[in-house]
Amino acid sequence: MLQDIIDLRRIETIYEGEKIPVIYDINLKIKSGEFVAIIGPNGAGKTTLLETINGLLDYISGEGFVFRKEIKKNKSQIRKEIGYLIQNFEIDPLAPFLCKDIVMSGRTGKIGTFRFTTKKDWDKIWYSMGLVGMIDFANRPIGKLSGGEFQKILIARALAQQPRLLLLDEPFSNLDYASKIQIETLLNRIHEKYKITIVMVSHDLNFVPVGCNRIIVMDKGRIIMDDKKEKILHSNKINDIFKNGGRK
Ligand SMILES: Nc1ncnc2c1ncn2[C@@H]1O[C@H](COP(=O)(O)OP(=O)(O)OP(=O)(O)O)[C@@H](O)[C@H]1O
Ligand SMILES: [Mg+2]
């Protein structure tokens, strides 16, 4: 039987200084090897959910387990095995960093001044740049890439520690159609070949990768649907949510 890699039970997360939880009553199990999309309108709580899974935000009630470890007590250990693609990751176009530096920062947590990087670190960097087909860009300044190339470097960054779990926040944002297809193909390939569990956030209903067969719909801080991709995409409810949804 496949192991639950994510197991959240009645989770509520609140931002500091706020009174009302941003996400609540979150019950979610994701098994090893699944490719799941989380969709929902702006402000639904998708990023907050990813950051709760990642241990970047603490839940105030409920129980949360990732890799069968309690999230709050094992944050740094858990995070070592999670690759996280941050939403709207921005970089100064004049920043003096090369693509390989950005990918390395996925292992070291730092850009620029590195802890001692070993041959093993560099092997992993070349490996993950190879996976996204960007080895030739290793020595290019990061600020000079196209949107699609930049997104591939960020995916390589998320892959740099050979994670068991990839959390991708809007991997298709700001991309043209051709780049979306490239990223989609890449995600399908990574999932198929390496059996990495992928949880991908999107609010673009027109763009759910082929390999992803389960969709979770969030609205106003809750999970309101969780089903096979076809069922969700053909349900009438979806259009209403996207018309009226969002946290106000
Ligand atoms: N640091 C914060 N402090 C207080 N409220 C916050 C904070 N960050 C986010 N929120 C609020 O929490 C709600 C959910 O935000 P979140 O970023 O999780 O939504 P999302 O579904 O990822 O939206 P989008 O599709 O726009 O990325 C929003 O109403 C947002 O304003
Ligand atoms: Mg978001």
mmCIF file of C-alpha atoms and ligand atoms in Angstrom:
data_model
loop_
_atom_site.group_PDB
_atom_site.id
_atom_site.type_symbol
_atom_site.label_atom_id
_atom_site.label_comp_id
_atom_site.label_asym_id
_atom_site.label_seq_id
_atom_site.Cartn_x
_atom_site.Cartn_y
_atom_site.Cartn_z
ATOM 1 C CA MET A 1 0.000 0.000 0.000
ATOM 2 C CA LEU A 2 1.264 3.450 -0.858
ATOM 3 C CA GLN A 3 2.281 5.658 2.014
ATOM 4 C CA ASP A 4 0.552 8.944 2.796
ATOM 5 C CA ILE A 5 3.228 11.556 2.237
ATOM 6 C CA ILE A 6 0.950 14.369 3.400
ATOM 7 C CA ASP A 7 -1.673 13.882 6.086
ATOM 8 C CA LEU A 8 -3.459 16.970 7.390
ATOM 9 C CA ARG A 9 -6.280 16.683 9.898
ATOM 10 C CA ARG A 10 -8.597 19.593 10.672
ATOM 11 C CA ILE A 11 -5.798 22.094 10.106
ATOM 12 C CA GLU A 12 -6.278 25.822 10.687
ATOM 13 C CA THR A 13 -3.647 28.425 9.902
ATOM 14 C CA ILE A 14 -3.769 32.043 10.981
ATOM 15 C CA TYR A 15 -1.412 34.903 10.126
ATOM 16 C CA GLU A 16 0.194 36.784 12.982
ATOM 17 C CA GLY A 17 -1.929 39.684 14.147
ATOM 18 C CA GLU A 18 -5.017 38.365 12.356
ATOM 19 C CA LYS A 19 -8.123 37.028 14.084
ATOM 20 C CA ILE A 20 -9.682 34.781 11.467
ATOM 21 C CA PRO A 21 -7.872 31.693 10.136
ATOM 22 C CA VAL A 22 -6.931 31.980 6.479
ATOM 23 C CA ILE A 23 -7.360 28.260 5.928
ATOM 24 C CA TYR A 24 -9.516 26.048 8.114
ATOM 25 C CA ASP A 25 -10.995 22.583 8.388
ATOM 26 C CA ILE A 26 -8.304 21.273 6.062
ATOM 27 C CA ASN A 27 -8.375 17.482 5.803
ATOM 28 C CA LEU A 28 -6.018 16.233 3.145
ATOM 29 C CA LYS A 29 -4.172 13.021 2.404
ATOM 30 C CA ILE A 30 -1.754 12.726 -0.484
ATOM 31 C CA LYS A 31 -0.003 9.467 -1.264
ATOM 32 C CA SER A 32 3.548 8.940 -2.363
ATOM 33 C CA GLY A 33 3.850 9.310 -6.133
ATOM 34 C CA GLU A 34 0.651 11.293 -6.655
ATOM 35 C CA PHE A 35 0.511 14.364 -8.907
ATOM 36 C CA VAL A 36 -2.146 16.669 -7.501
ATOM 37 C CA ALA A 37 -3.302 20.116 -8.575
ATOM 38 C CA ILE A 38 -4.758 22.603 -6.120
ATOM 39 C CA ILE A 39 -6.914 25.148 -7.857
ATOM 40 C CA GLY A 40 -8.988 28.046 -6.644
ATOM 41 C CA PRO A 41 -9.491 31.766 -7.145
ATOM 42 C CA ASN A 42 -7.107 34.460 -5.913
ATOM 43 C CA GLY A 43 -7.026 34.623 -2.143
ATOM 44 C CA ALA A 44 -8.495 31.122 -1.674
ATOM 45 C CA GLY A 45 -5.592 30.066 0.570
ATOM 46 C CA LYS A 46 -3.556 27.939 -1.839
ATOM 47 C CA THR A 47 -0.161 29.460 -1.038
ATOM 48 C CA THR A 48 -1.010 29.410 2.671
ATOM 49 C CA LEU A 49 -1.732 25.694 2.398
ATOM 50 C CA LEU A 50 1.610 25.000 0.691
ATOM 51 C CA GLU A 51 3.457 27.002 3.323
ATOM 52 C CA THR A 52 1.652 25.122 6.080
ATOM 53 C CA ILE A 53 2.717 21.794 4.529
ATOM 54 C CA ASN A 54 6.262 23.104 4.228
ATOM 55 C CA GLY A 55 6.359 24.205 7.876
ATOM 56 C CA LEU A 56 6.919 27.855 6.902
ATOM 57 C CA LEU A 57 3.644 28.777 8.625
ATOM 58 C CA ASP A 58 2.457 27.141 11.833
ATOM 59 C CA TYR A 59 -1.075 25.803 12.047
ATOM 60 C CA ILE A 60 -2.924 26.784 15.204
ATOM 61 C CA SER A 61 -5.093 23.721 15.466
ATOM 62 C CA GLY A 62 -5.368 20.238 14.041
ATOM 63 C CA GLU A 63 -2.560 17.830 13.275
ATOM 64 C CA GLY A 64 -0.226 17.772 10.299
ATOM 65 C CA PHE A 65 2.172 15.078 9.117
ATOM 66 C CA VAL A 66 4.578 15.081 6.189
ATOM 67 C CA PHE A 67 6.590 11.902 5.521
ATOM 68 C CA ARG A 68 4.777 10.600 8.631
ATOM 69 C CA LYS A 69 6.517 13.176 10.788
ATOM 70 C CA GLU A 70 4.660 15.820 12.752
ATOM 71 C CA ILE A 71 5.289 19.021 10.793
ATOM 72 C CA LYS A 72 5.779 21.430 13.687
ATOM 73 C CA LYS A 73 8.335 19.248 15.463
ATOM 74 C CA ASN A 74 10.342 18.308 12.370
ATOM 75 C CA LYS A 75 10.295 21.402 10.156
ATOM 76 C CA SER A 76 13.919 21.530 9.109
ATOM 77 C CA GLN A 77 14.148 17.788 8.568
ATOM 78 C CA ILE A 78 10.988 17.777 6.464
ATOM 79 C CA ARG A 79 12.048 20.797 4.435
ATOM 80 C CA LYS A 80 15.268 19.054 3.395
ATOM 81 C CA GLU A 81 13.149 16.621 1.415
ATOM 82 C CA ILE A 82 10.783 19.177 -0.084
ATOM 83 C CA GLY A 83 11.491 21.192 -3.208
ATOM 84 C CA TYR A 84 9.512 24.427 -3.131
ATOM 85 C CA LEU A 85 8.818 26.652 -6.113
ATOM 86 C CA ILE A 86 7.821 30.005 -4.666
ATOM 87 C CA GLN A 87 5.034 31.982 -6.342
ATOM 88 C CA ASN A 88 6.295 35.031 -8.274
ATOM 89 C CA PHE A 89 9.912 34.518 -7.311
ATOM 90 C CA GLU A 90 11.568 37.728 -8.421
ATOM 91 C CA ILE A 91 15.133 38.671 -8.985
ATOM 92 C CA ASP A 92 16.780 41.969 -9.788
ATOM 93 C CA PRO A 93 17.693 41.782 -13.506
ATOM 94 C CA LEU A 94 21.077 43.262 -12.614
ATOM 95 C CA ALA A 95 21.777 40.863 -9.732
ATOM 96 C CA PRO A 96 25.281 39.450 -10.215
ATOM 97 C CA PHE A 97 24.248 35.811 -10.025
ATOM 98 C CA LEU A 98 24.614 33.047 -12.531
ATOM 99 C CA CYS A 99 21.958 30.431 -13.154
ATOM 100 C CA LYS A 100 24.061 27.790 -11.414
ATOM 101 C CA ASP A 101 24.204 30.028 -8.284
ATOM 102 C CA ILE A 102 20.416 30.204 -8.160
ATOM 103 C CA VAL A 103 20.120 26.433 -8.519
ATOM 104 C CA MET A 104 22.765 25.936 -5.822
ATOM 105 C CA SER A 105 20.752 28.177 -3.484
ATOM 106 C CA GLY A 106 18.109 25.412 -3.542
ATOM 107 C CA ARG A 107 20.630 23.239 -1.688
ATOM 108 C CA THR A 108 22.328 25.790 0.517
ATOM 109 C CA GLY A 109 19.448 28.185 1.185
ATOM 110 C CA LYS A 110 21.742 31.054 0.226
ATOM 111 C CA ILE A 111 22.488 32.914 -2.966
ATOM 112 C CA GLY A 112 26.002 34.220 -3.468
ATOM 113 C CA THR A 113 28.049 33.452 -0.396
ATOM 114 C CA PHE A 114 27.934 29.727 -0.070
ATOM 115 C CA ARG A 115 28.627 27.457 2.791
ATOM 116 C CA PHE A 116 31.331 25.064 1.708
ATOM 117 C CA THR A 117 29.953 23.470 -1.377
ATOM 118 C CA THR A 118 31.254 20.028 -2.124
ATOM 119 C CA LYS A 119 31.623 18.021 -5.288
ATOM 120 C CA LYS A 120 28.476 16.170 -4.245
ATOM 121 C CA ASP A 121 26.568 19.481 -4.181
ATOM 122 C CA TRP A 122 27.794 20.375 -7.663
ATOM 123 C CA ASP A 123 26.950 16.908 -8.984
ATOM 124 C CA LYS A 124 23.384 17.442 -7.818
ATOM 125 C CA ILE A 125 23.290 20.900 -9.419
ATOM 126 C CA TRP A 126 24.403 19.586 -12.817
ATOM 127 C CA TYR A 127 21.982 16.718 -12.470
ATOM 128 C CA SER A 128 18.955 18.914 -11.785
ATOM 129 C CA MET A 129 19.952 21.430 -14.471
ATOM 130 C CA GLY A 130 20.195 18.483 -16.849
ATOM 131 C CA LEU A 131 16.687 17.345 -15.893
ATOM 132 C CA VAL A 132 15.221 20.668 -16.989
ATOM 133 C CA GLY A 133 17.491 20.849 -20.060
ATOM 134 C CA MET A 134 19.333 23.971 -18.881
ATOM 135 C CA ILE A 135 22.974 22.879 -18.479
ATOM 136 C CA ASP A 136 24.050 25.212 -21.273
ATOM 137 C CA PHE A 137 22.675 28.136 -19.255
ATOM 138 C CA ALA A 138 24.743 27.408 -16.127
ATOM 139 C CA ASN A 139 27.042 30.408 -16.551
ATOM 140 C CA ARG A 140 24.442 32.865 -17.856
ATOM 141 C CA PRO A 141 23.462 35.820 -15.665
ATOM 142 C CA ILE A 142 20.075 34.988 -14.118
ATOM 143 C CA GLY A 143 18.588 38.393 -14.997
ATOM 144 C CA LYS A 144 19.005 37.791 -18.717
ATOM 145 C CA LEU A 145 16.724 34.803 -19.154
ATOM 146 C CA SER A 146 13.321 34.637 -20.777
ATOM 147 C CA GLY A 147 10.313 33.892 -18.543
ATOM 148 C CA GLY A 148 10.224 30.221 -19.532
ATOM 149 C CA GLU A 149 13.980 29.746 -19.079
ATOM 150 C CA PHE A 150 13.829 31.440 -15.682
ATOM 151 C CA GLN A 151 10.980 29.172 -14.591
ATOM 152 C CA LYS A 152 12.985 26.104 -15.628
ATOM 153 C CA ILE A 153 15.936 27.325 -13.541
ATOM 154 C CA LEU A 154 13.581 27.749 -10.570
ATOM 155 C CA ILE A 155 12.299 24.221 -11.081
ATOM 156 C CA ALA A 156 15.910 22.996 -11.188
ATOM 157 C CA ARG A 157 16.421 24.922 -7.936
ATOM 158 C CA ALA A 158 13.473 23.078 -6.388
ATOM 159 C CA LEU A 159 14.941 19.778 -7.603
ATOM 160 C CA ALA A 160 18.460 20.533 -6.365
ATOM 161 C CA GLN A 161 18.172 18.542 -3.181
ATOM 162 C CA GLN A 162 16.515 15.593 -4.916
ATOM 163 C CA PRO A 163 13.292 16.037 -2.999
ATOM 164 C CA ARG A 164 10.687 13.373 -2.319
ATOM 165 C CA LEU A 165 8.002 16.026 -2.592
ATOM 166 C CA LEU A 166 7.733 18.987 -4.958
ATOM 167 C CA LEU A 167 5.487 21.894 -3.974
ATOM 168 C CA LEU A 168 4.987 24.147 -6.982
ATOM 169 C CA ASP A 169 3.193 27.447 -6.563
ATOM 170 C CA GLU A 170 1.873 28.632 -9.926
ATOM 171 C CA PRO A 171 4.551 27.099 -12.176
ATOM 172 C CA PHE A 172 2.717 28.416 -15.255
ATOM 173 C CA SER A 173 2.309 32.034 -14.232
ATOM 174 C CA ASN A 174 3.713 34.688 -16.565
ATOM 175 C CA LEU A 175 4.449 32.177 -19.305
ATOM 176 C CA ASP A 176 3.344 32.219 -22.894
ATOM 177 C CA TYR A 177 1.576 29.213 -24.363
ATOM 178 C CA ALA A 178 4.723 27.577 -25.773
ATOM 179 C CA SER A 179 6.561 27.898 -22.442
ATOM 180 C CA LYS A 180 3.554 26.484 -20.578
ATOM 181 C CA ILE A 181 3.683 23.424 -22.822
ATOM 182 C CA GLN A 182 7.406 23.050 -22.157
ATOM 183 C CA ILE A 183 6.961 23.279 -18.388
ATOM 184 C CA GLU A 184 4.012 20.898 -18.507
ATOM 185 C CA THR A 185 6.033 18.334 -20.459
ATOM 186 C CA LEU A 186 8.886 18.747 -18.017
ATOM 187 C CA LEU A 187 6.675 18.179 -14.962
ATOM 188 C CA ASN A 188 5.097 15.111 -16.529
ATOM 189 C CA ARG A 189 8.536 13.728 -17.307
ATOM 190 C CA ILE A 190 9.913 14.350 -13.814
ATOM 191 C CA HIS A 191 6.844 12.769 -12.278
ATOM 192 C CA GLU A 192 6.853 9.731 -14.524
ATOM 193 C CA LYS A 193 10.551 9.044 -14.467
ATOM 194 C CA TYR A 194 11.452 9.831 -10.869
ATOM 195 C CA LYS A 195 8.111 9.141 -9.140
ATOM 196 C CA ILE A 196 8.396 12.361 -7.188
ATOM 197 C CA THR A 197 5.160 13.366 -5.490
ATOM 198 C CA ILE A 198 4.011 16.683 -6.951
ATOM 199 C CA VAL A 199 1.548 19.137 -5.450
ATOM 200 C CA MET A 200 1.005 22.005 -7.837
ATOM 201 C CA VAL A 201 -1.005 25.150 -7.210
ATOM 202 C CA SER A 202 -2.672 26.919 -10.091
ATOM 203 C CA HIS A 203 -5.630 29.099 -10.740
ATOM 204 C CA ASP A 204 -5.576 28.392 -14.424
ATOM 205 C CA LEU A 205 -8.281 25.836 -15.102
ATOM 206 C CA ASN A 206 -7.242 25.566 -18.707
ATOM 207 C CA PHE A 207 -3.881 24.257 -17.733
ATOM 208 C CA VAL A 208 -3.726 21.043 -15.755
ATOM 209 C CA PRO A 209 -0.878 18.728 -16.814
ATOM 210 C CA VAL A 210 -1.751 15.356 -18.315
ATOM 211 C CA GLY A 211 0.068 13.441 -15.566
ATOM 212 C CA CYS A 212 -2.005 15.074 -12.863
ATOM 213 C CA ASN A 213 -5.143 13.072 -12.203
ATOM 214 C CA ARG A 214 -6.496 14.547 -8.974
ATOM 215 C CA ILE A 215 -7.719 18.085 -8.384
ATOM 216 C CA ILE A 216 -8.365 19.772 -5.083
ATOM 217 C CA VAL A 217 -10.501 22.896 -5.215
ATOM 218 C CA MET A 218 -10.130 25.569 -2.566
ATOM 219 C CA ASP A 219 -12.363 28.547 -1.981
ATOM 220 C CA LYS A 220 -12.412 31.047 0.863
ATOM 221 C CA GLY A 221 -9.925 29.101 2.954
ATOM 222 C CA ARG A 222 -11.484 25.653 2.665
ATOM 223 C CA ILE A 223 -11.151 22.571 0.511
ATOM 224 C CA ILE A 224 -14.526 22.317 -1.171
ATOM 225 C CA MET A 225 -13.879 19.598 -3.746
ATOM 226 C CA ASP A 226 -11.355 16.796 -4.058
ATOM 227 C CA ASP A 227 -11.793 14.353 -6.909
ATOM 228 C CA LYS A 228 -10.503 12.921 -10.155
ATOM 229 C CA LYS A 229 -9.456 15.549 -12.695
ATOM 230 C CA GLU A 230 -12.197 14.799 -15.235
ATOM 231 C CA LYS A 231 -14.954 14.963 -12.640
ATOM 232 C CA ILE A 232 -13.812 18.330 -11.359
ATOM 233 C CA LEU A 233 -13.242 19.894 -14.747
ATOM 234 C CA HIS A 234 -16.698 18.844 -15.921
ATOM 235 C CA SER A 235 -18.583 19.933 -12.835
ATOM 236 C CA ASN A 236 -20.901 22.947 -13.058
ATOM 237 C CA LYS A 237 -19.847 24.186 -9.657
ATOM 238 C CA ILE A 238 -16.387 25.101 -10.890
ATOM 239 C CA ASN A 239 -17.474 27.984 -13.079
ATOM 240 C CA ASP A 240 -19.480 29.526 -10.244
ATOM 241 C CA ILE A 241 -16.532 29.373 -7.891
ATOM 242 C CA PHE A 242 -14.270 31.105 -10.322
ATOM 243 C CA LYS A 243 -16.857 33.760 -11.015
ATOM 244 C CA ASN A 244 -17.755 34.468 -7.394
ATOM 245 C CA GLY A 245 -14.818 33.113 -5.418
ATOM 246 C CA GLY A 246 -11.935 34.705 -3.596
ATOM 247 C CA ARG A 247 -11.663 35.806 -0.044
ATOM 248 C CA LYS A 248 -13.063 39.228 0.564
HETATM 249 N N1 LIG B 1 1.100 37.661 5.789
HETATM 250 C C1 LIG B 1 -0.236 37.740 5.730
HETATM 251 N N2 LIG B 1 -0.932 38.361 6.711
HETATM 252 C C2 LIG B 1 -2.275 38.424 6.654
HETATM 253 N N3 LIG B 1 -3.038 37.921 5.659
HETATM 254 C C3 LIG B 1 -2.387 37.296 4.664
HETATM 255 C C4 LIG B 1 -0.969 37.173 4.651
HETATM 256 N N4 LIG B 1 -0.611 36.497 3.528
HETATM 257 C C5 LIG B 1 -1.761 36.214 2.878
HETATM 258 N N5 LIG B 1 -2.821 36.688 3.564
HETATM 259 C C6 LIG B 1 -4.236 36.582 3.160
HETATM 260 O O1 LIG B 1 -4.617 35.216 3.189
HETATM 261 C C7 LIG B 1 -5.547 34.951 2.144
HETATM 262 C C8 LIG B 1 -5.074 33.755 1.341
HETATM 263 O O2 LIG B 1 -3.870 34.110 0.702
HETATM 264 P P1 LIG B 1 -3.060 33.089 -0.219
HETATM 265 O O3 LIG B 1 -1.838 33.804 -0.653
HETATM 266 O O4 LIG B 1 -2.882 31.804 0.508
HETATM 267 O O5 LIG B 1 -4.089 32.879 -1.427
HETATM 268 P P2 LIG B 1 -3.848 32.164 -2.822
HETATM 269 O O6 LIG B 1 -4.969 31.180 -2.991
HETATM 270 O O7 LIG B 1 -2.483 31.633 -2.923
HETATM 271 O O8 LIG B 1 -4.092 33.376 -3.850
HETATM 272 P P3 LIG B 1 -3.372 33.700 -5.268
HETATM 273 O O9 LIG B 1 -4.088 32.862 -6.298
HETATM 274 O O10 LIG B 1 -3.662 35.149 -5.464
HETATM 275 O O11 LIG B 1 -1.933 33.402 -5.150
HETATM 276 C C9 LIG B 1 -5.666 36.251 1.345
HETATM 277 O O12 LIG B 1 -6.842 36.909 1.741
HETATM 278 C C10 LIG B 1 -4.444 37.042 1.727
HETATM 279 O O13 LIG B 1 -4.667 38.425 1.684
HETATM 280 MG MG MG B 2 -0.849 32.106 -4.064
#
